Amino acid sequence: MKIKKTTIFILLSAFAVKSHGQEVKFPAFSAEAHRGGRGLMPENTIEAMLNAMKIDGITTLEMDTHISKDGKVVVTHDDYLSPAFMLGPEGKDIPATDVKKYPIFGMNYSEIKQFDLGTKYYDLFPQQKKVKTHLPLLTELIDAVQRDIKTNKRKQFFYNIETKCSESGDGITNPKPEEFVKLLMEVITKKKITDFVVIQSFDKRTIQIIHEKYPKMKTSFLVANKKTYEENIADLGYKPFILSPVWQMVNEDLVKKAHADGVKIIPWTANTLADIQKLKALNVDGIISDYPDILGQAK
């Protein structure tokens, strides 16, 4: 009887490992909700991510990260709290003259959390659902996503996480890249989601550090320039898992050269059905869109 139990346990363990291996396979086509799908919900919020997860065809949650004054990894795009779509702690507008009054890197997270980014009308995305919410910590967002996956028995979603930093911002709007990477990787490692994560950046320094220190991590080089495929790869200094160009840069030649190198092409940010279909016809490996509902429907 003991032998049989042991045999059964080994077989189940082998199956679990195999199943786990299937789960972490990167999507054949990575359909990515940009900032959680800001065309539909307030950007970079837990509410946006959970909404995107309900949309058929979406595989990946794209988001941005900054570092707060007290060293917390905050999910947000802008260097400063934005008057365009955020309200102050008392629910009042932030004056346009205060566009650089509230730097993420200059505030403790307890202060940042008091601001509301979900109830003010945002004219760039008129369909965006209004909901009172806050800029979340990356830890908080991951917990909510993984809990939703477990509760609703969803497939494992991937995370495409951008480091928002630059050389000109060092010590002003962001820490040095080594510190940024350290803080970000501490969260990702602690939450045990490394297999499901891509780290992307326009700042080549962060992904170069990750490539060197964490060679198994998937990285993506964001670009918006007139350089050739070869020039961008030479600039980065290694072949990333993904080259992520602004969608207007993508053509048949770019895709063929990347694929010949084993590099995926996932452009941003295509928001119309026509543009999405055009990119899919070029055999891209995924698309990042503000409108995950349109992306999910595109054939």
Tab-separated table of C-alpha atoms in Angstrom:
chain	number	residue	atom	x	y	z
A	1	MET	CA	0.000	0.000	0.000
A	2	LYS	CA	2.847	2.396	0.851
A	3	ILE	CA	4.497	1.671	-2.491
A	4	LYS	CA	1.282	2.456	-4.320
A	5	LYS	CA	0.855	5.735	-2.454
A	6	THR	CA	4.428	6.696	-3.224
A	7	THR	CA	3.944	5.847	-6.881
A	8	ILE	CA	0.759	7.889	-7.031
A	9	PHE	CA	2.495	10.829	-5.333
A	10	ILE	CA	5.374	10.731	-7.839
A	11	LEU	CA	2.955	10.608	-10.763
A	12	LEU	CA	0.945	13.532	-9.410
A	13	SER	CA	4.114	15.516	-8.773
A	14	ALA	CA	5.291	14.881	-12.316
A	15	PHE	CA	1.928	16.016	-13.634
A	16	ALA	CA	2.079	19.198	-11.520
A	17	VAL	CA	5.505	20.049	-12.890
A	18	LYS	CA	4.311	19.427	-16.430
A	19	SER	CA	1.217	21.538	-15.872
A	20	HIS	CA	3.327	24.311	-14.400
A	21	GLY	CA	5.555	24.197	-17.455
A	22	GLN	CA	2.522	24.659	-19.690
A	23	GLU	CA	1.281	27.598	-17.613
A	24	VAL	CA	4.444	29.634	-17.988
A	25	LYS	CA	4.738	29.285	-21.739
A	26	PHE	CA	4.665	32.790	-23.177
A	27	PRO	CA	1.535	33.452	-25.266
A	28	ALA	CA	1.794	32.717	-28.976
A	29	PHE	CA	0.175	36.137	-29.350
A	30	SER	CA	0.512	38.487	-26.398
A	31	ALA	CA	-2.652	40.606	-26.296
A	32	GLU	CA	-1.769	43.335	-23.810
A	33	ALA	CA	-4.006	45.784	-21.964
A	34	HIS	CA	-2.012	49.042	-21.954
A	35	ARG	CA	-1.942	50.456	-18.420
A	36	GLY	CA	-4.690	47.911	-17.749
A	37	GLY	CA	-6.767	49.237	-20.654
A	38	ARG	CA	-7.067	52.966	-20.002
A	39	GLY	CA	-9.602	53.394	-22.765
A	40	LEU	CA	-12.046	51.582	-20.491
A	41	MET	CA	-10.882	52.134	-16.896
A	42	PRO	CA	-8.626	54.526	-14.939
A	43	GLU	CA	-5.065	53.730	-15.944
A	44	ASN	CA	-2.647	51.586	-13.946
A	45	THR	CA	-5.241	50.704	-11.327
A	46	ILE	CA	-6.234	47.398	-9.809
A	47	GLU	CA	-9.752	47.985	-11.166
A	48	ALA	CA	-8.366	48.306	-14.705
A	49	MET	CA	-6.343	45.097	-14.428
A	50	LEU	CA	-9.266	43.074	-13.066
A	51	ASN	CA	-11.515	44.424	-15.810
A	52	ALA	CA	-9.015	43.502	-18.542
A	53	MET	CA	-8.826	39.965	-17.172
A	54	LYS	CA	-12.511	39.479	-17.965
A	55	ILE	CA	-12.015	40.233	-21.660
A	56	ASP	CA	-11.654	37.192	-23.921
A	57	GLY	CA	-8.323	36.987	-25.683
A	58	ILE	CA	-6.327	39.223	-23.323
A	59	THR	CA	-3.220	37.445	-22.079
A	60	THR	CA	-1.046	40.164	-20.572
A	61	LEU	CA	-1.408	43.108	-18.207
A	62	GLU	CA	0.841	46.024	-19.135
A	63	MET	CA	1.748	48.585	-16.481
A	64	ASP	CA	4.260	51.234	-15.421
A	65	THR	CA	6.264	51.565	-12.231
A	66	HIS	CA	7.898	54.386	-10.313
A	67	ILE	CA	9.719	54.435	-6.988
A	68	SER	CA	8.396	56.559	-4.119
A	69	LYS	CA	10.510	58.566	-1.688
A	70	ASP	CA	10.283	55.741	0.861
A	71	GLY	CA	11.383	53.094	-1.639
A	72	LYS	CA	8.015	51.604	-2.559
A	73	VAL	CA	7.295	50.338	-6.084
A	74	VAL	CA	4.234	52.311	-7.211
A	75	VAL	CA	2.187	51.460	-10.307
A	76	THR	CA	1.937	54.722	-12.246
A	77	HIS	CA	3.145	56.213	-15.522
A	78	ASP	CA	3.829	59.899	-14.931
A	79	ASP	CA	6.759	61.361	-13.001
A	80	TYR	CA	4.322	63.704	-11.250
A	81	LEU	CA	0.720	63.331	-10.091
A	82	SER	CA	-1.273	64.537	-13.091
A	83	PRO	CA	-3.777	67.441	-12.980
A	84	ALA	CA	-5.282	66.011	-16.194
A	85	PHE	CA	-6.978	63.048	-14.527
A	86	MET	CA	-6.262	63.178	-10.790
A	87	LEU	CA	-7.855	64.936	-7.834
A	88	GLY	CA	-6.291	66.022	-4.557
A	89	PRO	CA	-6.951	64.314	-1.199
A	90	GLU	CA	-10.018	66.529	-0.600
A	91	GLY	CA	-11.432	65.671	-4.007
A	92	LYS	CA	-10.482	69.025	-5.546
A	93	ASP	CA	-8.768	69.642	-8.889
A	94	ILE	CA	-5.011	69.949	-8.958
A	95	PRO	CA	-4.284	73.334	-10.580
A	96	ALA	CA	-2.617	73.092	-13.978
A	97	THR	CA	0.160	75.271	-12.560
A	98	ASP	CA	0.949	72.444	-10.126
A	99	VAL	CA	1.830	70.004	-12.901
A	100	LYS	CA	5.228	69.364	-11.270
A	101	LYS	CA	4.271	69.939	-7.640
A	102	TYR	CA	3.827	66.290	-6.695
A	103	PRO	CA	6.743	64.092	-7.824
A	104	ILE	CA	6.282	60.380	-7.136
A	105	PHE	CA	9.961	60.087	-6.208
A	106	GLY	CA	9.609	63.026	-3.802
A	107	MET	CA	6.614	61.703	-1.845
A	108	ASN	CA	6.097	58.864	0.604
A	109	TYR	CA	3.536	56.317	-0.534
A	110	SER	CA	1.184	57.179	2.335
A	111	GLU	CA	0.857	60.663	0.773
A	112	ILE	CA	0.524	59.395	-2.808
A	113	LYS	CA	-2.291	57.032	-1.872
A	114	GLN	CA	-4.483	59.936	-0.740
A	115	PHE	CA	-4.907	61.232	-4.305
A	116	ASP	CA	-7.808	60.048	-6.464
A	117	LEU	CA	-7.266	59.151	-10.118
A	118	GLY	CA	-10.567	57.491	-10.915
A	119	THR	CA	-13.393	60.010	-10.679
A	120	LYS	CA	-12.275	63.012	-12.753
A	121	TYR	CA	-13.468	63.079	-16.379
A	122	TYR	CA	-10.566	62.486	-18.764
A	123	ASP	CA	-11.238	63.888	-22.219
A	124	LEU	CA	-8.625	61.724	-23.938
A	125	PHE	CA	-10.617	58.631	-22.966
A	126	PRO	CA	-14.302	59.630	-22.765
A	127	GLN	CA	-15.478	56.004	-22.462
A	128	GLN	CA	-13.396	55.471	-19.329
A	129	LYS	CA	-15.542	54.249	-16.439
A	130	LYS	CA	-15.377	56.493	-13.389
A	131	VAL	CA	-14.492	54.851	-10.080
A	132	LYS	CA	-12.815	56.351	-7.035
A	133	THR	CA	-9.455	54.656	-6.623
A	134	HIS	CA	-5.772	55.270	-5.947
A	135	LEU	CA	-2.300	54.581	-7.327
A	136	PRO	CA	-1.554	51.058	-6.085
A	137	LEU	CA	1.650	49.496	-4.889
A	138	LEU	CA	2.920	46.787	-7.223
A	139	THR	CA	2.633	44.313	-4.348
A	140	GLU	CA	-1.018	45.259	-3.867
A	141	LEU	CA	-1.776	44.904	-7.572
A	142	ILE	CA	-0.075	41.514	-7.887
A	143	ASP	CA	-1.964	40.203	-4.850
A	144	ALA	CA	-5.286	41.322	-6.344
A	145	VAL	CA	-4.547	39.791	-9.765
A	146	GLN	CA	-3.327	36.464	-8.378
A	147	ARG	CA	-6.270	36.279	-5.991
A	148	ASP	CA	-8.684	36.880	-8.876
A	149	ILE	CA	-6.984	34.171	-10.943
A	150	LYS	CA	-7.366	31.686	-8.106
A	151	THR	CA	-10.913	32.671	-7.123
A	152	ASN	CA	-12.284	32.663	-10.657
A	153	LYS	CA	-10.116	29.806	-11.915
A	154	ARG	CA	-8.649	31.929	-14.702
A	155	LYS	CA	-5.581	31.160	-16.770
A	156	GLN	CA	-2.356	32.695	-15.512
A	157	PHE	CA	-1.946	36.189	-16.921
A	158	PHE	CA	1.443	37.647	-17.751
A	159	TYR	CA	2.737	40.958	-16.417
A	160	ASN	CA	4.542	43.416	-18.690
A	161	ILE	CA	6.118	45.873	-16.231
A	162	GLU	CA	7.834	49.057	-17.363
A	163	THR	CA	10.523	50.880	-15.406
A	164	LYS	CA	9.850	54.609	-15.705
A	165	CYS	CA	13.271	56.173	-15.431
A	166	SER	CA	15.878	58.061	-17.422
A	167	GLU	CA	19.400	59.390	-17.079
A	168	SER	CA	18.116	62.946	-16.915
A	169	GLY	CA	15.769	61.920	-14.110
A	170	ASP	CA	18.374	60.200	-11.925
A	171	GLY	CA	18.028	61.549	-8.392
A	172	ILE	CA	15.178	63.848	-9.485
A	173	THR	CA	12.265	61.731	-10.704
A	174	ASN	CA	13.796	58.281	-10.240
A	175	PRO	CA	16.579	56.504	-8.359
A	176	LYS	CA	19.684	55.211	-10.120
A	177	PRO	CA	18.845	52.215	-12.337
A	178	GLU	CA	20.632	49.759	-10.027
A	179	GLU	CA	18.395	50.790	-7.124
A	180	PHE	CA	15.264	50.747	-9.291
A	181	VAL	CA	16.020	47.202	-10.462
A	182	LYS	CA	16.819	46.037	-6.925
A	183	LEU	CA	13.508	47.297	-5.520
A	184	LEU	CA	11.475	45.986	-8.457
A	185	MET	CA	13.059	42.547	-8.452
A	186	GLU	CA	12.552	42.235	-4.696
A	187	VAL	CA	8.803	42.545	-5.250
A	188	ILE	CA	8.668	40.203	-8.238
A	189	THR	CA	10.798	37.578	-6.484
A	190	LYS	CA	8.873	37.807	-3.215
A	191	LYS	CA	5.573	37.371	-5.024
A	192	LYS	CA	6.943	34.372	-6.957
A	193	ILE	CA	5.818	35.567	-10.375
A	194	THR	CA	9.187	35.737	-12.163
A	195	ASP	CA	8.121	33.188	-14.793
A	196	PHE	CA	5.157	35.356	-15.746
A	197	VAL	CA	6.943	38.707	-15.994
A	198	VAL	CA	8.490	40.778	-18.774
A	199	ILE	CA	10.447	43.875	-17.731
A	200	GLN	CA	10.323	46.596	-20.372
A	201	SER	CA	11.887	50.030	-20.603
A	202	PHE	CA	12.909	52.909	-22.833
A	203	ASP	CA	15.813	53.259	-20.408
A	204	LYS	CA	18.176	50.587	-21.697
A	205	ARG	CA	20.184	50.728	-18.466
A	206	THR	CA	17.527	48.954	-16.384
A	207	ILE	CA	17.044	46.055	-18.760
A	208	GLN	CA	20.791	45.763	-19.328
A	209	ILE	CA	21.201	45.321	-15.573
A	210	ILE	CA	18.419	42.738	-15.498
A	211	HIS	CA	19.929	40.896	-18.465
A	212	GLU	CA	23.253	40.705	-16.617
A	213	LYS	CA	22.047	39.945	-13.078
A	214	TYR	CA	18.872	38.007	-13.846
A	215	PRO	CA	19.553	36.349	-17.214
A	216	LYS	CA	16.411	34.195	-17.039
A	217	MET	CA	14.126	37.232	-16.822
A	218	LYS	CA	12.372	38.264	-20.014
A	219	THR	CA	13.178	41.807	-21.121
A	220	SER	CA	11.682	44.139	-23.704
A	221	PHE	CA	13.316	47.194	-25.270
A	222	LEU	CA	10.829	49.996	-25.910
A	223	VAL	CA	11.698	52.209	-28.869
A	224	ALA	CA	10.225	55.142	-30.777
A	225	ASN	CA	12.829	56.322	-33.256
A	226	LYS	CA	13.988	56.159	-36.867
A	227	LYS	CA	16.761	53.639	-36.243
A	228	THR	CA	16.872	50.315	-38.056
A	229	TYR	CA	16.321	47.018	-36.280
A	230	GLU	CA	20.078	46.403	-36.302
A	231	GLU	CA	20.824	49.851	-34.868
A	232	ASN	CA	18.393	49.447	-31.977
A	233	ILE	CA	19.766	46.012	-31.081
A	234	ALA	CA	23.339	47.329	-31.283
A	235	ASP	CA	22.360	50.239	-29.041
A	236	LEU	CA	20.962	47.856	-26.434
A	237	GLY	CA	23.969	45.557	-26.630
A	238	TYR	CA	22.144	42.227	-26.574
A	239	LYS	CA	19.143	40.520	-28.159
A	240	PRO	CA	16.130	40.998	-25.855
A	241	PHE	CA	13.184	38.660	-25.576
A	242	ILE	CA	11.064	41.418	-27.153
A	243	LEU	CA	11.666	44.553	-29.180
A	244	SER	CA	8.670	46.810	-28.546
A	245	PRO	CA	8.430	49.641	-31.100
A	246	VAL	CA	5.777	52.318	-31.420
A	247	TRP	CA	3.319	50.692	-33.818
A	248	GLN	CA	4.055	53.076	-36.701
A	249	MET	CA	7.633	51.716	-36.882
A	250	VAL	CA	6.499	48.199	-37.710
A	251	ASN	CA	6.890	46.841	-41.223
A	252	GLU	CA	7.466	43.459	-42.820
A	253	ASP	CA	11.245	43.890	-42.903
A	254	LEU	CA	11.461	44.715	-39.186
A	255	VAL	CA	9.403	41.688	-38.215
A	256	LYS	CA	11.394	39.316	-40.456
A	257	LYS	CA	14.755	40.521	-39.133
A	258	ALA	CA	13.626	40.243	-35.515
A	259	HIS	CA	12.204	36.755	-36.012
A	260	ALA	CA	15.414	35.632	-37.719
A	261	ASP	CA	17.183	36.656	-34.491
A	262	GLY	CA	14.627	34.942	-32.266
A	263	VAL	CA	13.347	38.328	-31.050
A	264	LYS	CA	9.613	38.968	-30.700
A	265	ILE	CA	7.964	42.164	-31.956
A	266	ILE	CA	5.191	43.590	-29.747
A	267	PRO	CA	4.245	47.125	-30.818
A	268	TRP	CA	2.465	49.839	-28.858
A	269	THR	CA	-0.131	51.461	-28.754
A	270	ALA	CA	-2.525	50.430	-31.548
A	271	ASN	CA	-6.081	51.461	-30.712
A	272	THR	CA	-8.235	50.966	-33.802
A	273	LEU	CA	-9.443	47.720	-35.309
A	274	ALA	CA	-7.889	48.640	-38.670
A	275	ASP	CA	-4.442	49.289	-37.163
A	276	ILE	CA	-4.585	46.151	-35.047
A	277	GLN	CA	-5.540	44.008	-38.058
A	278	LYS	CA	-2.779	45.598	-40.136
A	279	LEU	CA	-0.204	44.699	-37.479
A	280	LYS	CA	-1.500	41.163	-37.111
A	281	ALA	CA	-1.185	40.718	-40.876
A	282	LEU	CA	2.515	41.579	-40.487
A	283	ASN	CA	2.875	38.605	-38.110
A	284	VAL	CA	3.713	40.552	-34.955
A	285	ASP	CA	3.944	38.548	-31.723
A	286	GLY	CA	1.525	40.691	-29.766
A	287	ILE	CA	0.016	44.158	-29.503
A	288	ILE	CA	-0.302	46.631	-26.638
A	289	SER	CA	-3.585	48.573	-26.745
A	290	ASP	CA	-5.560	51.049	-24.642
A	291	TYR	CA	-8.677	49.198	-25.794
A	292	PRO	CA	-8.400	45.533	-24.782
A	293	ASP	CA	-12.000	44.992	-25.890
A	294	ILE	CA	-11.103	45.891	-29.493
A	295	LEU	CA	-7.848	43.940	-29.291
A	296	GLY	CA	-9.612	40.866	-27.949
A	297	GLN	CA	-12.115	40.902	-30.807
A	298	ALA	CA	-9.577	41.440	-33.610
A	299	LYS	CA	-8.913	38.470	-35.889
